[in-house]
Short mmCIF file of C-alpha atoms in Angstrom, two decimals:
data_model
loop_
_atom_site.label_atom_id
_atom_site.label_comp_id
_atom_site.label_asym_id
_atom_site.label_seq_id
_atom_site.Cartn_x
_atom_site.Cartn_y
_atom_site.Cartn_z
CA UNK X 1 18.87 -9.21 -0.25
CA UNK X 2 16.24 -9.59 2.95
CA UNK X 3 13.66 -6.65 3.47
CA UNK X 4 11.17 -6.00 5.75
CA UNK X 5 8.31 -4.24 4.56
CA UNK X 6 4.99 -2.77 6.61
CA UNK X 7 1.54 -1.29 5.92
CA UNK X 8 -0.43 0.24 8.42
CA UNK X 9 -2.80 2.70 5.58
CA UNK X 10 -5.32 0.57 5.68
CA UNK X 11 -7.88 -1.68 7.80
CA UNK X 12 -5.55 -4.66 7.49
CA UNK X 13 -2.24 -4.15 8.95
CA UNK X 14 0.33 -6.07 7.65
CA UNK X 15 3.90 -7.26 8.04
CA UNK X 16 5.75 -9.08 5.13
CA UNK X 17 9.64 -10.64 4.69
CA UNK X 18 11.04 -11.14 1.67
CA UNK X 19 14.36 -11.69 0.44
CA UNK X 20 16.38 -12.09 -3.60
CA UNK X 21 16.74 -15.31 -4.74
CA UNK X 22 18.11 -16.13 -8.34
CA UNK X 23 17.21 -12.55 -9.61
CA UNK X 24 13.23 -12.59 -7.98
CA UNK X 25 11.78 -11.64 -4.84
CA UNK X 26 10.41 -14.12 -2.69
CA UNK X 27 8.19 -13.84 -0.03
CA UNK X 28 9.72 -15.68 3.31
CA UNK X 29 6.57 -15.03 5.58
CA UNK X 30 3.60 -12.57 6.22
CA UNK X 31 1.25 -11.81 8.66
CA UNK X 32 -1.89 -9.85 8.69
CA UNK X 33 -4.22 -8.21 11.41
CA UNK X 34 -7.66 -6.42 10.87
CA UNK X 35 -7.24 -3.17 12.82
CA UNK X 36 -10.59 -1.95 14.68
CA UNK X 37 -8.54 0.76 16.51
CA UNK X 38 -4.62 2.15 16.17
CA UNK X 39 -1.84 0.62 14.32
CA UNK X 40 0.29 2.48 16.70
CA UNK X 41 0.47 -0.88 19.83
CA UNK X 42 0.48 -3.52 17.47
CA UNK X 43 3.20 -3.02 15.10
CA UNK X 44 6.76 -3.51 16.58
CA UNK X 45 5.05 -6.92 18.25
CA UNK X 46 4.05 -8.17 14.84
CA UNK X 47 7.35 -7.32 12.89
CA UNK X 48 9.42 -8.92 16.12
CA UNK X 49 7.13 -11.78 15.87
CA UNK X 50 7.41 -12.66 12.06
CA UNK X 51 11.73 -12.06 12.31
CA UNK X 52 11.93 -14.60 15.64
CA UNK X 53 9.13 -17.22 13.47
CA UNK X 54 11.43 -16.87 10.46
CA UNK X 55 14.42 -17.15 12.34
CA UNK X 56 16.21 -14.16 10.73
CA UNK X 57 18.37 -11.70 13.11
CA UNK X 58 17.55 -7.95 12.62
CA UNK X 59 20.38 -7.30 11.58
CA UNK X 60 20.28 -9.73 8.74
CA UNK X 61 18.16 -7.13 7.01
CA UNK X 62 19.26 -4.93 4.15
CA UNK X 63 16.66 -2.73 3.44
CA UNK X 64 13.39 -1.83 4.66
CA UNK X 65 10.08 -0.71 3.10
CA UNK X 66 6.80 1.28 4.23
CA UNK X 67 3.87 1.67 3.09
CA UNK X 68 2.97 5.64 2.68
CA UNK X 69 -0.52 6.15 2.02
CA UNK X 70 -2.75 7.29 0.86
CA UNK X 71 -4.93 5.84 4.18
CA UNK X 72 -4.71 6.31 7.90
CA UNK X 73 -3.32 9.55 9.07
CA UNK X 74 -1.91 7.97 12.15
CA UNK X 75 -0.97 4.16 10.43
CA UNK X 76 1.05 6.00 7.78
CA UNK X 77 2.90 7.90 9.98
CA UNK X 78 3.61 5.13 12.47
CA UNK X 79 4.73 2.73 9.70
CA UNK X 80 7.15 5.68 7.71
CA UNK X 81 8.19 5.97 11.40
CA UNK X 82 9.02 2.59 12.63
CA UNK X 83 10.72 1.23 9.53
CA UNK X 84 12.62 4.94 9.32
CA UNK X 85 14.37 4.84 12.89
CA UNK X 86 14.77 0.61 11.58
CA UNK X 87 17.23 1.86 8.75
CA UNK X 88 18.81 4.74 10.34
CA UNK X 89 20.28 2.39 12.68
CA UNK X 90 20.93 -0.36 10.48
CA UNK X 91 22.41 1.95 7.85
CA UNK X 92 20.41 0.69 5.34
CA UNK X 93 18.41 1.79 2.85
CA UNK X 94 14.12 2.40 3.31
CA UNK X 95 11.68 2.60 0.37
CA UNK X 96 8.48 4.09 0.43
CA UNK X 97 5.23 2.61 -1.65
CA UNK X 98 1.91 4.23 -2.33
CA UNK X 99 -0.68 2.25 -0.93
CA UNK X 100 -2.50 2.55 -4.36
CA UNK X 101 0.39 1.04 -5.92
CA UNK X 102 0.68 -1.75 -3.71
CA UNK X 103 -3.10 -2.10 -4.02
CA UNK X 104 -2.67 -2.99 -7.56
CA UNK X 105 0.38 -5.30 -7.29
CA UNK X 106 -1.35 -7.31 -4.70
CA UNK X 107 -4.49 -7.39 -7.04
CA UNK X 108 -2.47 -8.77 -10.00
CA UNK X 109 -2.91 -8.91 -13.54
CA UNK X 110 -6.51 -7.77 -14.55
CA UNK X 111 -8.51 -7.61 -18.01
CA UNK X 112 -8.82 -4.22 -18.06
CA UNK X 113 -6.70 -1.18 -16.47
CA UNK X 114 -6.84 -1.64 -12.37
CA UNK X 115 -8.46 1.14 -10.27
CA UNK X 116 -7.87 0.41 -6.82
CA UNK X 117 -10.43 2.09 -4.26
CA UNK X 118 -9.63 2.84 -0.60
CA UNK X 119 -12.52 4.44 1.72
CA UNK X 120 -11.67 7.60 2.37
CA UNK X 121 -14.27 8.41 4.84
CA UNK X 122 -16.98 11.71 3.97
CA UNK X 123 -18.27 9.65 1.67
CA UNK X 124 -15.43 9.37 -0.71
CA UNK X 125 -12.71 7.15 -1.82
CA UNK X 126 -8.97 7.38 -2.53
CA UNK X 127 -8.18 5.84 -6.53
CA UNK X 128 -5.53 5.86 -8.71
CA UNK X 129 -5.51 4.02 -12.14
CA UNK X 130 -2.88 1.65 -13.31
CA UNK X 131 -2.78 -0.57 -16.19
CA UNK X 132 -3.78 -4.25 -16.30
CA UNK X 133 -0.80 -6.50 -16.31
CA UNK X 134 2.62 -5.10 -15.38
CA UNK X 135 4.47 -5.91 -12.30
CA UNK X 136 5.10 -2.90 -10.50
CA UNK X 137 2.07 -1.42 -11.94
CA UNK X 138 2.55 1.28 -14.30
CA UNK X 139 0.75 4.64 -13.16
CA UNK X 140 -1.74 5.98 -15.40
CA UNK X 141 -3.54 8.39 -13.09
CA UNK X 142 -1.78 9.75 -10.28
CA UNK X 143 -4.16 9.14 -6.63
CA UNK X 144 -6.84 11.31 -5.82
CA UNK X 145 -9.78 11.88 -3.25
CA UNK X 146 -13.26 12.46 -4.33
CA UNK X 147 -16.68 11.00 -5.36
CA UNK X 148 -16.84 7.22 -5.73
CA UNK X 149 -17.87 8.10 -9.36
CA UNK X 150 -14.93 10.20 -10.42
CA UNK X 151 -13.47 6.44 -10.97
CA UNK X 152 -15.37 5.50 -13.79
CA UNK X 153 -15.13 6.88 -17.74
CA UNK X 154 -17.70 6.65 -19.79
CA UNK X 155 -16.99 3.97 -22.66
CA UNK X 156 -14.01 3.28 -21.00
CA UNK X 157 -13.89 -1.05 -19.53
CA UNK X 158 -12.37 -0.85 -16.17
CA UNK X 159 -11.12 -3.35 -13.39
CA UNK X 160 -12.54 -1.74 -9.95
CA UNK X 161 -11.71 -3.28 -6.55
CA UNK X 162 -10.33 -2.69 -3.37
CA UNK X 163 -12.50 -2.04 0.32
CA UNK X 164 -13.57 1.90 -1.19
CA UNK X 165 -15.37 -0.44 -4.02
CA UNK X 166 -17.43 -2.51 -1.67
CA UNK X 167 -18.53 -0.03 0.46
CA UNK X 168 -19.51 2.15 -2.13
CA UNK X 169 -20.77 -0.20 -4.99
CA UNK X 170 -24.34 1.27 -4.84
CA UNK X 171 -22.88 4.70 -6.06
CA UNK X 172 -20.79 3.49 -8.25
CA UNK X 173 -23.64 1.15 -10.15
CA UNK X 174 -25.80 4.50 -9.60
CA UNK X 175 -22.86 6.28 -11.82
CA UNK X 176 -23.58 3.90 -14.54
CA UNK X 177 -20.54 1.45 -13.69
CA UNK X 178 -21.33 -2.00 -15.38
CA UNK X 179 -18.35 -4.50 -14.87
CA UNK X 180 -17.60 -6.17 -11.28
CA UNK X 181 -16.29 -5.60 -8.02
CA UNK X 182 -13.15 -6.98 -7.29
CA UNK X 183 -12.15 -8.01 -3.58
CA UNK X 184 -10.51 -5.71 -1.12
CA UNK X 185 -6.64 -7.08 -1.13
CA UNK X 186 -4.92 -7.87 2.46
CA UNK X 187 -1.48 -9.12 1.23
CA UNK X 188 -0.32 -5.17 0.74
CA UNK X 189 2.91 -5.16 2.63
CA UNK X 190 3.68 -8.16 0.75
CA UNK X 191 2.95 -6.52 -2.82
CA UNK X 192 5.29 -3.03 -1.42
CA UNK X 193 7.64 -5.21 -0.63
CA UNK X 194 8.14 -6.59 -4.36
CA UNK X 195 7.88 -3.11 -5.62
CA UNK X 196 10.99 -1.41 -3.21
CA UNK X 197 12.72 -4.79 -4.26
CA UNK X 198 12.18 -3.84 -7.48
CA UNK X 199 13.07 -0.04 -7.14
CA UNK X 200 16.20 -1.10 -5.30
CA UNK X 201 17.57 -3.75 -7.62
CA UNK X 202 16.42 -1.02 -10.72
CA UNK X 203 18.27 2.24 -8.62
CA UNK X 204 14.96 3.90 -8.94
CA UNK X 205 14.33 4.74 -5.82
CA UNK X 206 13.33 8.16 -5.20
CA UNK X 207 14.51 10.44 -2.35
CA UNK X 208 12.07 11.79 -0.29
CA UNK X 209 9.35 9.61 -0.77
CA UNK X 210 9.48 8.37 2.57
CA UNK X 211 7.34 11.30 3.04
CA UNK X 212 3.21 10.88 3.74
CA UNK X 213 0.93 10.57 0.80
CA UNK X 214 -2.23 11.94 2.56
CA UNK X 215 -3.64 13.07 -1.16
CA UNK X 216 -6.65 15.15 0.84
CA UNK X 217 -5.44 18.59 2.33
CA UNK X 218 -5.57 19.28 6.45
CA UNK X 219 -8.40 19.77 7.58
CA UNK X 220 -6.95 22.84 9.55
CA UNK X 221 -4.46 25.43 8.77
CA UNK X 222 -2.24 27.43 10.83
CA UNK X 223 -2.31 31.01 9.71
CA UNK X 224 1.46 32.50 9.30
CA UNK X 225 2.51 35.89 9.76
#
């Protein structure tokens, strides 16, 4: 099986191919871009880029995967976008991945449960808490916006990391967090595309989860009625 797989949530864009060999994904080629401004003009040239430098026809693909936030309001929906109108037309299947999620499968295996951190802007951060070791991650707090500090439990030894972590380290050493800060991971398409792989090859795949994980509520609300 080939996929392609995309993230634009974040401040690294990303483009990854991988394909099934002997039971376990592989990853064929990847390339990454730090994003100043919009995902939206640099996308399709990156995906057509990293097909024609591994030499694989689009329509050698058999499924397609997307990374669905939580992270840029405009990214998200370009990615879920692009790789949707990809599988309509190839018939083929498309998978949708938290950004959390693939967070913590890029990150790897940890010594303590992994709480990836994702600036959220207002001064908060967008976490989620998985535990140390498995591959997908196993969810043990579903995402959620807030204060840098709602990450940390008293008592409790966790693995922080991800950009949200570095930019708001002071706060979270304010809230009494001890341990280190882990990096902020770049290979995310990459880790989503192991987890659809996954999903696919387990039939676990959930419908409707190509939708937008935005986690924080609009900011405006059109009154009904």
């Amino acid at each position: 099986m080939r996929l392609l797989a995309i993230d634009a949530s974040t401040w690294w864009g990303g483009v990854a191919l991988l394909e099934v060999r002997e039971g376990a994904p592989r990853l064929v080629a990847e390339i990454g871009v730090e994003v100043a401004g919009s995902h939206a003009a640099r996308l399709l040239p990156l995906v057509e880029g990293l097909l024609a430098t591994a030499a694989w026809p689009r329509n050698s693909l058999d499924a397609y995967a997307a990374v669905r936030g939580p992270g840029s309001f405009t990214g998200v929906r370009v990615a879920l976008g692009l790789m949707s109108g990809f599988a309509l037309v190839a018939g083929r299947p498309c998978v949708g991945v938290g950004t959390l999620h693939a967070m913590a499968e890029a990150h790897g295996p940890a010594a303590a449960d992994r709480v990836p951190l994702l600036d959220a802007g207002r001064g908060d951060v967008y976490g989620a808490r998985f535990d140390a070791g498995s591959s997908p991650p196993l969810e043990l707090r579903c995402a959620w916006v807030g204060d840098p500090a709602l990450a940390i439990e008293p008592g409790v030894t966790l693995a922080l990391f991800g950009e949200g972590a570095r930019v708001h380290e002071g706060r979270l050493r304010e809230a009494g967090y001890p341990g280190p800060i882990g990096r902020a991971v770049t290979s995310i398409a990459a880790a989503a595309g192991r987890i659809a792989l996954s999903q696919l090859a387990a039939g676990t795949v959930v419908v409707g989860e190509l939708a937008p994980l935005y986690v924080r509520p609009a900011n405006a609300k059109v009154g009904l009625g």
